[in-house]
């Protein structure tokens, strides 16, 4: 993560002081707003985002990535890694596998095998004709009492679909626990808010029109919860002269071709959205 500039401070229309940070993290633009607390808490929150990124990233050696190197073994893990794998399994089961973070090999086969900033500037060779298998999470074993994770051989987890939302949730809860009256954490469109907004309008989110990015289709008002948007219009690159995107259909191992360009979900937590 690039070290952010010092937070900006303002008094909102609701009479509350807010400290706001903008920075890059998890391969995307990040924003943190802390209300009714010291500016140092906003800096602490950005450091927590960086720590979660380091634990989960697939673009550098990480604790999560190391799990795939020890297949069929109960591996003790940190609370942050356990929470991510647990949330991934919950979402996989709840969607009957439509959400599947074991698409990692399929994404890499399409050329997304390094940070997006590196991928977008090159045209990789064509992907293999045979689709890459997406094994699913059915064989993953979690032991909450011992805080261990066992991944089957051939299974690796891509945190990209759930990690930013979970990070927003964890950091939001921790900032509130440290005394903030309110907080917003926005990691590339995976957002979580809690508590008081600095403005009388409350916490609001514009839903971007995927065909006219400068326009909003709607404006959402959320008092406490998560908002997440996924779009095939973002994170696109060229593979063998063909434009592809990062949203993989687990049934085919290929970029989804459903015709849906963007989806926005509001839920009680950002990881669930």
Coordinates of C-alpha atoms in Angstrom, one line a residue:
X1 CA 0.0 0.0 0.0
X2 CA 1.2 3.5 -0.8
X3 CA 1.6 5.6 2.3
X4 CA -1.4 8.0 2.3
X5 CA -1.1 11.7 2.8
X6 CA -2.2 13.1 6.1
X7 CA -6.0 13.1 6.6
X8 CA -8.1 16.1 5.7
X9 CA -10.4 17.5 8.4
X10 CA -13.8 19.2 8.1
X11 CA -16.9 19.9 10.1
X12 CA -19.9 18.4 8.5
X13 CA -23.4 19.9 8.3
X14 CA -24.4 17.7 11.3
X15 CA -21.8 19.5 13.4
X16 CA -19.5 16.6 13.7
X17 CA -15.8 16.7 12.8
X18 CA -14.6 14.2 10.2
X19 CA -11.1 13.1 9.2
X20 CA -10.8 11.7 5.7
X21 CA -8.0 9.7 4.0
X22 CA -7.7 8.8 0.3
X23 CA -5.0 6.2 -0.7
X24 CA -4.3 3.1 -2.8
X25 CA -4.7 -0.3 -1.2
X26 CA -5.6 -3.8 -2.4
X27 CA -5.1 -2.7 -6.0
X28 CA -7.7 0.0 -5.9
X29 CA -8.7 3.4 -4.6
X30 CA -9.5 3.5 -0.9
X31 CA -11.2 6.0 1.3
X32 CA -11.6 6.2 5.1
X33 CA -13.8 8.7 7.0
X34 CA -13.6 8.7 10.8
X35 CA -16.2 10.8 12.6
X36 CA -15.9 12.2 16.2
X37 CA -12.4 10.9 16.9
X38 CA -8.8 12.0 16.6
X39 CA -7.2 12.1 13.1
X40 CA -4.7 9.4 14.3
X41 CA -7.5 6.9 14.3
X42 CA -7.9 7.4 10.5
X43 CA -4.2 6.7 10.0
X44 CA -4.5 3.6 12.2
X45 CA -7.4 2.4 10.1
X46 CA -5.3 2.7 6.9
X47 CA -2.5 0.8 8.6
X48 CA -5.0 -2.0 9.4
X49 CA -6.1 -2.2 5.7
X50 CA -2.4 -2.6 4.8
X51 CA -1.9 -5.4 7.3
X52 CA -5.0 -7.3 6.0
X53 CA -3.7 -6.8 2.5
X54 CA -0.3 -8.3 3.5
X55 CA -2.0 -11.3 5.1
X56 CA -4.3 -12.1 2.2
X57 CA -2.7 -10.9 -1.1
X58 CA -2.0 -13.2 -4.0
X59 CA 0.5 -10.9 -5.6
X60 CA 3.2 -11.4 -3.0
X61 CA 4.1 -14.1 -0.4
X62 CA 1.3 -14.1 2.2
X63 CA -0.2 -16.2 4.9
X64 CA -3.2 -17.0 2.8
X65 CA -1.2 -17.9 -0.2
X66 CA 1.0 -20.2 1.9
X67 CA -2.0 -22.4 2.7
X68 CA -2.0 -23.9 -0.8
X69 CA 1.6 -24.9 -0.3
X70 CA 0.6 -27.2 2.6
X71 CA -2.3 -29.2 1.2
X72 CA -4.2 -31.7 3.3
X73 CA -2.6 -30.4 6.5
X74 CA -4.4 -28.6 9.4
X75 CA -2.5 -25.3 9.3
X76 CA -2.7 -22.9 12.3
X77 CA -3.6 -19.4 11.0
X78 CA -4.2 -15.9 12.2
X79 CA -7.7 -14.7 13.1
X80 CA -7.7 -12.5 9.9
X81 CA -6.9 -15.5 7.6
X82 CA -9.4 -17.7 9.4
X83 CA -12.1 -15.1 9.1
X84 CA -11.5 -14.8 5.3
X85 CA -11.6 -18.5 4.6
X86 CA -14.6 -18.9 6.8
X87 CA -16.5 -16.1 5.1
X88 CA -15.5 -17.6 1.7
X89 CA -16.9 -21.0 2.6
X90 CA -20.1 -19.4 3.9
X91 CA -20.7 -17.4 0.7
X92 CA -19.8 -20.4 -1.5
X93 CA -22.4 -22.6 0.3
X94 CA -25.1 -19.9 0.3
X95 CA -24.8 -19.3 -3.4
X96 CA -24.5 -23.0 -4.4
X97 CA -21.0 -22.2 -5.7
X98 CA -21.9 -19.2 -7.8
X99 CA -19.5 -17.3 -5.6
X100 CA -16.3 -19.4 -5.8
X101 CA -12.9 -18.0 -4.7
X102 CA -11.1 -21.1 -6.1
X103 CA -11.2 -19.5 -9.5
X104 CA -7.6 -18.4 -8.8
X105 CA -6.1 -20.7 -11.4
X106 CA -8.7 -19.7 -14.0
X107 CA -8.0 -16.0 -13.4
X108 CA -4.3 -16.6 -13.7
X109 CA -4.7 -18.6 -16.9
X110 CA -6.4 -15.6 -18.4
X111 CA -3.3 -13.5 -17.7
X112 CA -4.3 -11.9 -14.4
X113 CA -1.3 -13.4 -12.6
X114 CA 0.1 -10.2 -11.3
X115 CA -1.2 -6.8 -10.1
X116 CA -3.8 -5.3 -12.4
X117 CA -1.6 -2.3 -13.0
X118 CA 0.9 -4.7 -14.6
X119 CA -1.7 -6.8 -16.4
X120 CA -3.6 -4.0 -18.1
X121 CA -0.6 -2.6 -20.0
X122 CA 0.2 -5.9 -21.8
X123 CA -1.5 -8.2 -24.3
X124 CA -0.8 -11.8 -23.1
X125 CA -0.8 -14.9 -25.3
X126 CA -4.1 -16.5 -25.9
X127 CA -5.6 -18.6 -23.0
X128 CA -5.6 -22.4 -23.2
X129 CA -8.5 -23.8 -25.2
X130 CA -9.5 -26.1 -22.4
X131 CA -11.2 -24.3 -19.5
X132 CA -9.4 -24.2 -16.2
X133 CA -11.1 -26.3 -13.5
X134 CA -12.7 -24.5 -10.6
X135 CA -12.5 -27.1 -7.8
X136 CA -14.8 -25.4 -5.2
X137 CA -14.5 -25.3 -1.4
X138 CA -16.3 -28.5 -0.6
X139 CA -13.1 -30.2 0.8
X140 CA -12.0 -27.3 3.0
X141 CA -11.9 -28.2 6.7
X142 CA -12.1 -25.4 9.3
X143 CA -11.5 -25.9 13.0
X144 CA -12.6 -22.8 14.9
X145 CA -11.4 -24.2 18.3
X146 CA -7.9 -24.7 17.1
X147 CA -8.1 -22.0 14.5
X148 CA -6.7 -24.2 11.7
X149 CA -7.5 -24.4 8.0
X150 CA -7.0 -27.5 5.8
X151 CA -7.1 -27.0 2.0
X152 CA -7.3 -30.0 -0.3
X153 CA -4.6 -30.6 -2.9
X154 CA -5.1 -28.3 -5.9
X155 CA -7.2 -25.7 -4.1
X156 CA -6.0 -22.1 -3.7
X157 CA -8.1 -19.1 -2.6
X158 CA -8.4 -15.8 -4.5
X159 CA -9.4 -13.2 -1.9
X160 CA -10.4 -10.7 -4.6
X161 CA -14.2 -11.4 -4.5
X162 CA -14.7 -11.1 -0.8
X163 CA -11.5 -9.6 0.8
X164 CA -12.1 -5.9 0.2
X165 CA -15.6 -6.2 1.7
X166 CA -14.4 -8.2 4.7
X167 CA -11.5 -5.8 5.3
X168 CA -14.0 -2.9 5.2
X169 CA -16.1 -4.7 7.8
X170 CA -13.2 -5.6 10.1
X171 CA -11.7 -2.1 10.1
X172 CA -15.0 -0.4 10.6
X173 CA -15.9 -2.5 13.6
X174 CA -12.4 -1.9 15.1
X175 CA -12.5 1.8 14.6
X176 CA -16.0 2.0 16.3
X177 CA -14.6 -0.1 19.1
X178 CA -11.8 2.5 19.5
X179 CA -14.3 5.3 20.1
X180 CA -15.3 6.8 16.8
X181 CA -18.8 8.1 16.5
X182 CA -19.0 7.0 12.9
X183 CA -16.9 5.5 10.1
X184 CA -16.9 4.8 6.4
X185 CA -14.4 2.4 4.8
X186 CA -14.6 2.3 1.0
X187 CA -12.2 -0.1 -0.8
X188 CA -12.7 0.1 -4.5
X189 CA -16.5 0.2 -4.2
X190 CA -16.8 -2.4 -1.4
X191 CA -18.1 -0.1 1.4
X192 CA -19.1 -0.4 5.0
X193 CA -20.5 2.4 7.2
X194 CA -21.5 2.5 10.8
X195 CA -22.6 5.1 13.3
X196 CA -23.0 8.9 12.7
X197 CA -22.3 10.6 9.4
X198 CA -20.7 14.0 9.6
X199 CA -23.5 15.4 7.4
X200 CA -27.3 15.7 7.8
X201 CA -27.8 13.8 4.6
X202 CA -26.3 10.7 6.2
X203 CA -24.1 8.2 4.5
X204 CA -24.9 8.2 0.8
X205 CA -23.6 6.3 -2.2
X206 CA -23.9 6.9 -5.9
X207 CA -24.5 3.8 -8.1
X208 CA -22.4 4.3 -11.2
X209 CA -24.0 3.9 -14.6
X210 CA -21.7 1.2 -16.2
X211 CA -22.4 2.7 -19.7
X212 CA -21.9 6.3 -18.6
X213 CA -19.4 6.3 -15.7
X214 CA -19.8 10.0 -15.0
X215 CA -23.5 9.5 -14.2
X216 CA -25.2 7.8 -11.3
X217 CA -28.2 5.4 -11.8
X218 CA -29.3 6.0 -8.3
X219 CA -28.2 7.3 -4.9
X220 CA -28.4 5.0 -1.9
X221 CA -28.7 6.1 1.7
X222 CA -27.4 3.6 4.3
X223 CA -27.3 4.1 8.0
X224 CA -25.3 1.0 9.0
X225 CA -24.2 -1.8 6.7
X226 CA -22.4 -2.7 3.5
X227 CA -22.7 -1.7 -0.2
X228 CA -20.8 -3.5 -2.9
X229 CA -20.7 -3.2 -6.7
X230 CA -19.3 -5.6 -9.2
X231 CA -19.0 -4.8 -12.9
X232 CA -17.6 -6.4 -16.0
X233 CA -16.7 -2.9 -17.2
X234 CA -13.9 -2.7 -14.8
X235 CA -10.6 -4.7 -14.6
X236 CA -10.6 -5.6 -18.3
X237 CA -7.4 -6.5 -20.2
X238 CA -6.4 -8.2 -23.5
X239 CA -5.5 -11.9 -23.8
X240 CA -4.5 -13.1 -27.2
X241 CA -6.1 -10.0 -28.8
X242 CA -9.4 -10.7 -27.0
X243 CA -10.7 -8.4 -24.3
X244 CA -11.5 -10.3 -21.1
X245 CA -12.6 -9.4 -17.6
X246 CA -12.0 -10.7 -14.0
X247 CA -15.5 -12.0 -13.2
X248 CA -15.2 -15.7 -13.7
X249 CA -18.2 -18.2 -14.1
X250 CA -17.1 -21.1 -11.9
X251 CA -19.1 -23.5 -14.2
X252 CA -17.0 -22.7 -17.2
X253 CA -13.7 -21.3 -15.9
X254 CA -14.2 -18.4 -18.3
X255 CA -15.3 -14.7 -17.9
X256 CA -19.0 -14.6 -17.3
X257 CA -21.1 -13.8 -20.4
X258 CA -24.5 -13.3 -18.8
X259 CA -25.1 -9.9 -20.3
X260 CA -25.3 -8.3 -16.8
X261 CA -22.8 -5.4 -16.8
X262 CA -23.1 -4.3 -13.2
X263 CA -24.7 -5.4 -9.9
X264 CA -25.0 -3.4 -6.6
X265 CA -26.0 -5.1 -3.4
X266 CA -26.8 -3.6 0.0
X267 CA -26.5 -5.9 3.0
X268 CA -25.8 -5.9 6.7
X269 CA -22.1 -6.4 6.1
X270 CA -19.9 -5.6 3.1
X271 CA -18.5 -9.1 2.8
X272 CA -22.0 -10.5 2.5
X273 CA -22.9 -7.8 -0.1

